[in-house]
PDB file of C-alpha atoms and ligand atoms in Angstrom:
ATOM      1  CA  UNK B  28       0.217   0.024  -0.161  1.00 45.00           C
ATOM      2  CA  UNK B  29       2.970   2.325   0.849  1.00 46.00           C
ATOM      3  CA  UNK B  30       4.510   1.540  -2.003  1.00 45.00           C
ATOM      4  CA  UNK B  31       1.332   2.027  -4.139  1.00 43.00           C
ATOM      5  CA  UNK B  32       0.916   5.801  -2.678  1.00 48.00           C
ATOM      6  CA  UNK B  33       4.245   6.406  -3.600  1.00 47.00           C
ATOM      7  CA  UNK B  34       4.290   5.264  -6.845  1.00 43.00           C
ATOM      8  CA  UNK B  35       1.015   7.209  -7.413  1.00 48.00           C
ATOM      9  CA  UNK B  36       2.536  10.529  -6.112  1.00 48.00           C
ATOM     10  CA  UNK B  37       5.920  10.006  -7.792  1.00 44.00           C
ATOM     11  CA  UNK B  38       3.999   9.409 -11.184  1.00 44.00           C
ATOM     12  CA  UNK B  39       1.874  12.395 -10.573  1.00 44.00           C
ATOM     13  CA  UNK B  40       4.864  14.508 -10.063  1.00 39.00           C
ATOM     14  CA  UNK B  41       6.769  13.282 -12.953  1.00 36.00           C
ATOM     15  CA  UNK B  42       3.654  13.839 -15.030  1.00 37.00           C
ATOM     16  CA  UNK B  43       1.718  16.889 -13.880  1.00 35.00           C
ATOM     17  CA  UNK B  44       2.526  17.796 -10.776  1.00 40.00           C
ATOM     18  CA  UNK B  45       5.063  20.764 -10.534  1.00 33.00           C
ATOM     19  CA  UNK B  46       3.965  21.421  -6.678  1.00 33.00           C
ATOM     20  CA  UNK B  47       4.907  18.277  -5.370  1.00 33.00           C
ATOM     21  CA  UNK B  48       8.575  18.264  -6.704  1.00 31.00           C
ATOM     22  CA  UNK B  49      10.003  17.614  -3.001  1.00 34.00           C
ATOM     23  CA  UNK B  50       8.518  14.086  -3.468  1.00 35.00           C
ATOM     24  CA  UNK B  51      10.776  13.082  -6.274  1.00 32.00           C
ATOM     25  CA  UNK B  52      13.722  14.029  -4.086  1.00 33.00           C
ATOM     26  CA  UNK B  53      12.418  11.068  -1.624  1.00 35.00           C
ATOM     27  CA  UNK B  54      11.814   8.608  -4.413  1.00 36.00           C
ATOM     28  CA  UNK B  55      14.605   6.175  -3.528  1.00 39.00           C
ATOM     29  CA  UNK B  56      12.864   2.774  -2.810  1.00 41.00           C
ATOM     30  CA  UNK B  57      15.856   2.604   0.222  1.00 47.00           C
ATOM     31  CA  UNK B  58      14.391   5.594   1.969  1.00 54.00           C
ATOM     32  CA  UNK B  59      10.432   4.416   1.673  1.00 54.00           C
ATOM     33  CA  UNK B  60      10.427   2.969   5.267  1.00 56.00           C
ATOM     34  CA  UNK B  61      11.483   6.659   6.576  1.00 63.00           C
ATOM     35  CA  UNK B  62       9.039   8.390   4.429  1.00 65.00           C
ATOM     36  CA  UNK B  63       6.271   6.733   6.417  1.00 81.00           C
ATOM     37  CA  UNK B  64       7.328   7.650   9.783  1.00 91.00           C
ATOM     38  CA  UNK B  65       5.034   9.515  12.295  1.00 96.00           C
ATOM     39  CA  UNK B  66       7.103  10.875  15.014  1.00 96.00           C
ATOM     40  CA  UNK B  67       5.451  10.727  18.593  1.00 97.00           C
ATOM     41  CA  UNK B  68       5.731  13.247  21.285  1.00 96.00           C
ATOM     42  CA  UNK B  69       3.917  14.980  23.929  1.00 95.00           C
ATOM     43  CA  UNK B  70       5.762  17.885  24.169  1.00 95.00           C
ATOM     44  CA  UNK B  71       6.146  20.357  21.177  1.00 96.00           C
ATOM     45  CA  UNK B  72       9.215  19.882  18.865  1.00 95.00           C
ATOM     46  CA  UNK B  73       8.904  23.500  17.789  1.00 93.00           C
ATOM     47  CA  UNK B  74       9.869  25.953  19.718  1.00 88.00           C
ATOM     48  CA  UNK B  75       8.531  28.889  18.214  1.00 90.00           C
ATOM     49  CA  UNK B  76       6.105  31.443  20.147  1.00 89.00           C
ATOM     50  CA  UNK B  77       2.669  31.959  19.163  1.00 90.00           C
ATOM     51  CA  UNK B  78       2.360  29.253  16.951  1.00 96.00           C
ATOM     52  CA  UNK B  79      -0.424  29.139  13.945  1.00 98.00           C
ATOM     53  CA  UNK B  80      -2.844  26.376  14.558  1.00 98.00           C
ATOM     54  CA  UNK B  81      -5.385  24.981  12.235  1.00 98.00           C
ATOM     55  CA  UNK B  82      -8.380  23.234  13.823  1.00 98.00           C
ATOM     56  CA  UNK B  83     -10.052  21.132  11.035  1.00 98.00           C
ATOM     57  CA  UNK B  84     -13.590  20.393  12.347  1.00 98.00           C
ATOM     58  CA  UNK B  85     -15.274  17.897  10.080  1.00 98.00           C
ATOM     59  CA  UNK B  86     -18.445  16.952  11.753  1.00 95.00           C
ATOM     60  CA  UNK B  87     -21.749  17.606   9.903  1.00 94.00           C
ATOM     61  CA  UNK B  88     -23.215  18.822  13.428  1.00 94.00           C
ATOM     62  CA  UNK B  89     -22.042  22.228  14.148  1.00 95.00           C
ATOM     63  CA  UNK B  90     -22.305  22.090  17.886  1.00 94.00           C
ATOM     64  CA  UNK B  91     -22.116  18.017  17.812  1.00 96.00           C
ATOM     65  CA  UNK B  92     -19.590  16.753  19.940  1.00 98.00           C
ATOM     66  CA  UNK B  93     -16.249  16.749  18.080  1.00 98.00           C
ATOM     67  CA  UNK B  94     -17.022  20.369  17.134  1.00 98.00           C
ATOM     68  CA  UNK B  95     -17.699  20.980  20.882  1.00 98.00           C
ATOM     69  CA  UNK B  96     -14.333  19.152  21.711  1.00 98.00           C
ATOM     70  CA  UNK B  97     -12.521  21.042  19.029  1.00 98.00           C
ATOM     71  CA  UNK B  98     -13.865  24.631  20.413  1.00 98.00           C
ATOM     72  CA  UNK B  99     -12.412  23.307  23.904  1.00 98.00           C
ATOM     73  CA  UNK B 100      -8.988  22.797  22.265  1.00 98.00           C
ATOM     74  CA  UNK B 101      -9.066  26.085  20.750  1.00 98.00           C
ATOM     75  CA  UNK B 102      -9.668  27.564  24.387  1.00 98.00           C
ATOM     76  CA  UNK B 103      -6.688  26.048  25.554  1.00 98.00           C
ATOM     77  CA  UNK B 104      -4.747  26.881  22.860  1.00 97.00           C
ATOM     78  CA  UNK B 105      -5.508  30.580  22.701  1.00 97.00           C
ATOM     79  CA  UNK B 106      -5.124  31.101  26.455  1.00 97.00           C
ATOM     80  CA  UNK B 107      -1.225  30.039  25.277  1.00 94.00           C
ATOM     81  CA  UNK B 108      -1.231  32.794  23.011  1.00 95.00           C
ATOM     82  CA  UNK B 109      -1.682  30.477  19.789  1.00 97.00           C
ATOM     83  CA  UNK B 110      -2.916  32.176  16.535  1.00 98.00           C
ATOM     84  CA  UNK B 111      -5.545  29.668  15.967  1.00 98.00           C
ATOM     85  CA  UNK B 112      -7.910  29.442  12.654  1.00 98.00           C
ATOM     86  CA  UNK B 113     -10.900  26.776  12.903  1.00 98.00           C
ATOM     87  CA  UNK B 114     -12.182  25.551   9.523  1.00 98.00           C
ATOM     88  CA  UNK B 115     -15.737  24.053  10.093  1.00 98.00           C
ATOM     89  CA  UNK B 116     -15.760  21.701   6.613  1.00 98.00           C
ATOM     90  CA  UNK B 117     -19.372  22.075   6.526  1.00 97.00           C
ATOM     91  CA  UNK B 118     -19.090  25.663   5.851  1.00 97.00           C
ATOM     92  CA  UNK B 119     -16.799  24.858   2.467  1.00 98.00           C
ATOM     93  CA  UNK B 120     -17.596  23.596  -0.707  1.00 97.00           C
ATOM     94  CA  UNK B 121     -15.477  20.341  -1.386  1.00 97.00           C
ATOM     95  CA  UNK B 122     -15.721  18.031  -4.418  1.00 95.00           C
ATOM     96  CA  UNK B 123     -14.210  14.595  -4.321  1.00 95.00           C
ATOM     97  CA  UNK B 124     -10.683  14.235  -5.744  1.00 94.00           C
ATOM     98  CA  UNK B 125     -10.907  13.565  -9.488  1.00 91.00           C
ATOM     99  CA  UNK B 126      -8.098  12.721 -11.944  1.00 85.00           C
ATOM    100  CA  UNK B 127      -7.272  16.198 -13.487  1.00 82.00           C
ATOM    101  CA  UNK B 128      -7.430  16.147 -17.557  1.00 79.00           C
ATOM    102  CA  UNK B 129      -4.087  18.437 -18.250  1.00 80.00           C
ATOM    103  CA  UNK B 130      -2.244  18.392 -21.693  1.00 82.00           C
ATOM    104  CA  UNK B 131       1.416  18.112 -21.385  1.00 82.00           C
ATOM    105  CA  UNK B 132       3.057  21.584 -20.796  1.00 83.00           C
ATOM    106  CA  UNK B 133      -0.240  23.044 -19.466  1.00 84.00           C
ATOM    107  CA  UNK B 134      -0.688  23.905 -15.767  1.00 81.00           C
ATOM    108  CA  UNK B 135      -3.242  21.324 -13.888  1.00 82.00           C
ATOM    109  CA  UNK B 136      -6.826  22.588 -13.540  1.00 82.00           C
ATOM    110  CA  UNK B 137      -7.775  21.590 -10.261  1.00 84.00           C
ATOM    111  CA  UNK B 138     -11.793  22.319  -9.199  1.00 86.00           C
ATOM    112  CA  UNK B 139     -12.747  25.374  -8.405  1.00 89.00           C
ATOM    113  CA  UNK B 140     -13.807  25.204  -5.171  1.00 95.00           C
ATOM    114  CA  UNK B 141     -12.472  25.603  -1.201  1.00 97.00           C
ATOM    115  CA  UNK B 142      -9.970  22.734  -0.946  1.00 97.00           C
ATOM    116  CA  UNK B 143      -6.853  24.577  -2.521  1.00 96.00           C
ATOM    117  CA  UNK B 144      -7.849  27.311   0.102  1.00 97.00           C
ATOM    118  CA  UNK B 145      -7.913  25.010   3.104  1.00 98.00           C
ATOM    119  CA  UNK B 146      -4.982  22.803   1.932  1.00 98.00           C
ATOM    120  CA  UNK B 147      -3.031  26.278   1.614  1.00 97.00           C
ATOM    121  CA  UNK B 148      -4.079  26.871   5.243  1.00 98.00           C
ATOM    122  CA  UNK B 149      -2.394  23.549   6.220  1.00 98.00           C
ATOM    123  CA  UNK B 150       0.392  23.873   4.551  1.00 98.00           C
ATOM    124  CA  UNK B 151       0.897  27.580   6.237  1.00 98.00           C
ATOM    125  CA  UNK B 152      -0.039  26.080   9.830  1.00 98.00           C
ATOM    126  CA  UNK B 153       2.538  24.984  12.550  1.00 98.00           C
ATOM    127  CA  UNK B 154      -0.286  23.066  14.121  1.00 98.00           C
ATOM    128  CA  UNK B 155      -3.174  20.937  12.463  1.00 98.00           C
ATOM    129  CA  UNK B 156      -5.724  19.794  14.314  1.00 98.00           C
ATOM    130  CA  UNK B 157      -7.844  16.760  12.619  1.00 98.00           C
ATOM    131  CA  UNK B 158     -11.221  16.282  14.247  1.00 98.00           C
ATOM    132  CA  UNK B 159     -13.956  13.606  12.824  1.00 98.00           C
ATOM    133  CA  UNK B 160     -16.432  11.692  14.369  1.00 98.00           C
ATOM    134  CA  UNK B 161     -15.977   7.808  13.921  1.00 98.00           C
ATOM    135  CA  UNK B 162     -18.450   7.231  10.678  1.00 98.00           C
ATOM    136  CA  UNK B 163     -18.811   3.287   9.994  1.00 98.00           C
ATOM    137  CA  UNK B 164     -15.625   2.578  11.969  1.00 98.00           C
ATOM    138  CA  UNK B 165     -13.435   5.423  10.152  1.00 98.00           C
ATOM    139  CA  UNK B 166     -13.478   9.019   9.484  1.00 98.00           C
ATOM    140  CA  UNK B 167     -16.206  10.924   8.127  1.00 98.00           C
ATOM    141  CA  UNK B 168     -16.741  11.651   4.241  1.00 98.00           C
ATOM    142  CA  UNK B 169     -16.181  15.402   4.969  1.00 98.00           C
ATOM    143  CA  UNK B 170     -12.674  14.764   6.308  1.00 98.00           C
ATOM    144  CA  UNK B 171     -11.701  12.108   3.997  1.00 98.00           C
ATOM    145  CA  UNK B 172     -12.875  14.331   0.920  1.00 98.00           C
ATOM    146  CA  UNK B 173     -10.615  16.975   2.096  1.00 98.00           C
ATOM    147  CA  UNK B 174      -7.792  14.574   2.904  1.00 98.00           C
ATOM    148  CA  UNK B 175      -7.877  13.648  -0.689  1.00 97.00           C
ATOM    149  CA  UNK B 176      -8.004  17.044  -2.199  1.00 97.00           C
ATOM    150  CA  UNK B 177      -4.883  17.694  -0.274  1.00 97.00           C
ATOM    151  CA  UNK B 178      -3.013  15.510  -3.173  1.00 95.00           C
ATOM    152  CA  UNK B 179      -2.107  18.713  -5.048  1.00 90.00           C
ATOM    153  CA  UNK B 180       0.159  20.122  -2.093  1.00 94.00           C
ATOM    154  CA  UNK B 181       0.587  16.920   0.383  1.00 97.00           C
ATOM    155  CA  UNK B 182       4.139  16.754   0.154  1.00 97.00           C
ATOM    156  CA  UNK B 183       4.477  20.612   1.295  1.00 98.00           C
ATOM    157  CA  UNK B 184       2.716  19.937   4.794  1.00 98.00           C
ATOM    158  CA  UNK B 185       5.804  18.953   6.447  1.00 98.00           C
ATOM    159  CA  UNK B 186       7.036  19.170   9.702  1.00 98.00           C
ATOM    160  CA  UNK B 187       3.413  19.939  11.362  1.00 98.00           C
ATOM    161  CA  UNK B 188       2.563  18.770  14.702  1.00 98.00           C
ATOM    162  CA  UNK B 189      -0.892  16.984  14.686  1.00 98.00           C
ATOM    163  CA  UNK B 190      -3.542  16.421  17.435  1.00 98.00           C
ATOM    164  CA  UNK B 191      -6.792  14.429  16.872  1.00 98.00           C
ATOM    165  CA  UNK B 192     -10.009  14.595  17.965  1.00 98.00           C
ATOM    166  CA  UNK B 193     -13.038  11.939  17.699  1.00 98.00           C
ATOM    167  CA  UNK B 194     -16.228  10.832  19.113  1.00 98.00           C
ATOM    168  CA  UNK B 195     -18.186   7.681  18.875  1.00 98.00           C
ATOM    169  CA  UNK B 196     -21.276   6.126  20.321  1.00 98.00           C
ATOM    170  CA  UNK B 197     -19.667   2.738  21.075  1.00 98.00           C
ATOM    171  CA  UNK B 198     -18.060   3.207  24.740  1.00 98.00           C
ATOM    172  CA  UNK B 199     -15.082   1.398  23.908  1.00 98.00           C
ATOM    173  CA  UNK B 200     -11.631   2.705  22.727  1.00 98.00           C
ATOM    174  CA  UNK B 201     -10.927   0.552  19.643  1.00 98.00           C
ATOM    175  CA  UNK B 202     -13.889   2.007  17.965  1.00 98.00           C
ATOM    176  CA  UNK B 203     -12.361   5.417  18.267  1.00 98.00           C
ATOM    177  CA  UNK B 204      -9.108   4.255  16.979  1.00 98.00           C
ATOM    178  CA  UNK B 205     -10.535   3.426  13.941  1.00 98.00           C
ATOM    179  CA  UNK B 206     -10.875   7.145  13.130  1.00 98.00           C
ATOM    180  CA  UNK B 207      -7.472   7.650  14.459  1.00 98.00           C
ATOM    181  CA  UNK B 208      -6.126   5.046  12.051  1.00 97.00           C
ATOM    182  CA  UNK B 209      -7.791   7.303   9.450  1.00 98.00           C
ATOM    183  CA  UNK B 210      -6.221  10.167  10.374  1.00 98.00           C
ATOM    184  CA  UNK B 211      -2.970   8.682  10.881  1.00 98.00           C
ATOM    185  CA  UNK B 212      -3.163   7.130   7.144  1.00 97.00           C
ATOM    186  CA  UNK B 213      -3.229  10.396   5.948  1.00 98.00           C
ATOM    187  CA  UNK B 214      -0.490  12.111   8.610  1.00 98.00           C
ATOM    188  CA  UNK B 215       1.892   9.025   7.833  1.00 97.00           C
ATOM    189  CA  UNK B 216       2.366  10.078   3.866  1.00 97.00           C
ATOM    190  CA  UNK B 217       3.350  13.626   4.674  1.00 97.00           C
ATOM    191  CA  UNK B 218       7.191  14.778   5.470  1.00 96.00           C
ATOM    192  CA  UNK B 219       8.153  14.782   9.140  1.00 96.00           C
ATOM    193  CA  UNK B 220       4.945  14.825  10.821  1.00 98.00           C
ATOM    194  CA  UNK B 221       4.773  14.702  14.658  1.00 98.00           C
ATOM    195  CA  UNK B 222       1.369  13.010  16.842  1.00 98.00           C
ATOM    196  CA  UNK B 223       1.124  15.357  19.640  1.00 98.00           C
ATOM    197  CA  UNK B 224      -2.047  13.720  21.296  1.00 98.00           C
ATOM    198  CA  UNK B 225      -5.528  12.887  21.366  1.00 98.00           C
ATOM    199  CA  UNK B 226      -9.363  12.937  22.531  1.00 98.00           C
ATOM    200  CA  UNK B 227     -11.316   9.998  21.880  1.00 98.00           C
ATOM    201  CA  UNK B 228     -14.631  10.548  23.147  1.00 98.00           C
ATOM    202  CA  UNK B 229     -16.133   7.203  23.532  1.00 98.00           C
ATOM    203  CA  UNK B 230     -19.974   6.612  24.284  1.00 98.00           C
ATOM    204  CA  UNK B 231     -21.305   9.877  22.537  1.00 97.00           C
ATOM    205  CA  UNK B 232     -23.924   9.002  20.431  1.00 93.00           C
ATOM    206  CA  UNK B 233     -26.257  11.768  21.295  1.00 95.00           C
ATOM    207  CA  UNK B 234     -25.290  15.583  19.978  1.00 96.00           C
ATOM    208  CA  UNK B 235     -23.663  17.336  22.799  1.00 95.00           C
ATOM    209  CA  UNK B 236     -23.310  14.203  24.965  1.00 96.00           C
ATOM    210  CA  UNK B 237     -19.766  15.509  25.669  1.00 98.00           C
ATOM    211  CA  UNK B 238     -20.708  18.535  27.531  1.00 97.00           C
ATOM    212  CA  UNK B 239     -19.448  18.285  30.824  1.00 97.00           C
ATOM    213  CA  UNK B 240     -17.690  15.078  30.158  1.00 98.00           C
ATOM    214  CA  UNK B 241     -13.928  13.967  31.221  1.00 98.00           C
ATOM    215  CA  UNK B 242     -13.221  14.708  27.549  1.00 98.00           C
ATOM    216  CA  UNK B 243     -13.881  18.229  27.378  1.00 98.00           C
ATOM    217  CA  UNK B 244     -11.381  18.549  29.764  1.00 98.00           C
ATOM    218  CA  UNK B 245      -9.146  16.354  28.083  1.00 98.00           C
ATOM    219  CA  UNK B 246      -9.524  18.940  24.976  1.00 98.00           C
ATOM    220  CA  UNK B 247      -8.916  21.913  26.622  1.00 98.00           C
ATOM    221  CA  UNK B 248      -5.481  20.640  28.599  1.00 98.00           C
ATOM    222  CA  UNK B 249      -4.414  19.321  25.482  1.00 98.00           C
ATOM    223  CA  UNK B 250      -4.959  22.619  23.835  1.00 98.00           C
ATOM    224  CA  UNK B 251      -3.009  24.330  26.263  1.00 97.00           C
ATOM    225  CA  UNK B 252      -0.041  21.981  25.215  1.00 96.00           C
ATOM    226  CA  UNK B 253      -0.048  23.352  21.832  1.00 95.00           C
TER     227      UNK B 253
HETATM  228  C1  FMN I  16     -23.465   7.773   9.334  1.00 94.08           C
HETATM  229  C2  FMN I  16     -23.310   7.550  10.773  1.00 94.08           C
HETATM  230  C3  FMN I  16     -22.160   6.468  11.032  1.00 94.08           C
HETATM  231  C4  FMN I  16     -21.654   6.039  12.563  1.00 94.08           C
HETATM  232  N1  FMN I  16     -20.725   5.139  12.615  1.00 94.08           N
HETATM  233  C5  FMN I  16     -20.458   4.825  13.796  1.00 94.08           C
HETATM  234  C6  FMN I  16     -19.609   4.058  13.988  1.00 94.08           C
HETATM  235  O1  FMN I  16     -19.216   3.263  13.448  1.00 94.08           O
HETATM  236  N2  FMN I  16     -19.225   3.584  15.577  1.00 94.08           N
HETATM  237  C7  FMN I  16     -19.803   4.129  16.577  1.00 94.08           C
HETATM  238  O2  FMN I  16     -19.305   4.163  17.568  1.00 94.08           O
HETATM  239  N3  FMN I  16     -20.472   5.385  16.391  1.00 94.08           N
HETATM  240  C8  FMN I  16     -20.870   5.825  15.050  1.00 94.08           C
HETATM  241  N4  FMN I  16     -21.696   6.616  14.911  1.00 94.08           N
HETATM  242  C9  FMN I  16     -22.070   7.670  15.885  1.00 94.08           C
HETATM  243  C10 FMN I  16     -21.146   8.957  15.896  1.00 94.08           C
HETATM  244  O3  FMN I  16     -20.031   8.543  15.720  1.00 94.08           O
HETATM  245  C11 FMN I  16     -21.558   9.607  17.164  1.00 94.08           C
HETATM  246  O4  FMN I  16     -22.950  10.368  17.215  1.00 94.08           O
HETATM  247  C12 FMN I  16     -20.544  11.005  17.304  1.00 94.08           C
HETATM  248  O5  FMN I  16     -20.708  11.573  18.587  1.00 94.08           O
HETATM  249  C13 FMN I  16     -21.027  12.179  16.168  1.00 94.08           C
HETATM  250  O6  FMN I  16     -20.043  13.015  16.482  1.00 94.08           O
HETATM  251  P1  FMN I  16     -20.477  14.439  16.222  1.00 94.08           P
HETATM  252  O7  FMN I  16     -21.684  14.465  17.367  1.00 94.08           O
HETATM  253  O8  FMN I  16     -18.973  15.371  15.889  1.00 94.08           O
HETATM  254  O9  FMN I  16     -21.196  14.432  14.788  1.00 94.08           O
HETATM  255  C14 FMN I  16     -22.112   6.919  13.751  1.00 94.08           C
HETATM  256  C15 FMN I  16     -22.902   8.062  13.277  1.00 94.08           C
HETATM  257  C16 FMN I  16     -23.240   8.562  11.983  1.00 94.08           C
HETATM  258  C17 FMN I  16     -24.344   9.491  11.712  1.00 94.08           C
END
């Protein structure tokens, strides 16, 4: 699977994607393992003050559990002086990824929607928070559609720190981990990512059920560690 993704990325780079030029430099078969490494650190590996934090909230329910947890994370991060921007994906037009049809030598025509703008913000951020409910044992379609659309610039989403937020109805950790695995599948394809922490709100079927729970405290405390 890893080789498959790298092959696609490399083929795209060679044929059509000028913006992903850096992927070419990592194309030796010897360093495939290195490319798919996620670093793990509870402490920040970026000493920069006032970090730019991008929170991507993928719940279709504004004020849903993952959205409320995102806001608590933001509250903590802002108290620590971070510059936080929240993107609620439901507010934006993000088409599915489709293979662009481009004549040789012509610039790639990506769909005219909001995916490029959000991808630009991901490239610009120091810290990215991915928040999605568990839908059928994975991240939801809103989040996956955006992730696929980062294909135009994903090799530029480099050296970022990541936090994950998820919620599910099942009261068991392994269900929440399905969404975490979905996030990691994306993050592991990026250059030099560092995973900093996560909130897994289990047993949350009802909208707003997370209010007053330990998970809200966890999200706030995680935000303060940004
Ligand atoms: C389409 C859909 C699929 C879902 N799939 C699962 C699932 O596989 N496992 C689970 O525990 N909860 C599942 N749920 C429940 C949601 O994960 C849960 O209600 C979560 O709190 C929703 O997050 P939100 O409030 O941020 O939207 C599903 C809900 C929907 C609408």
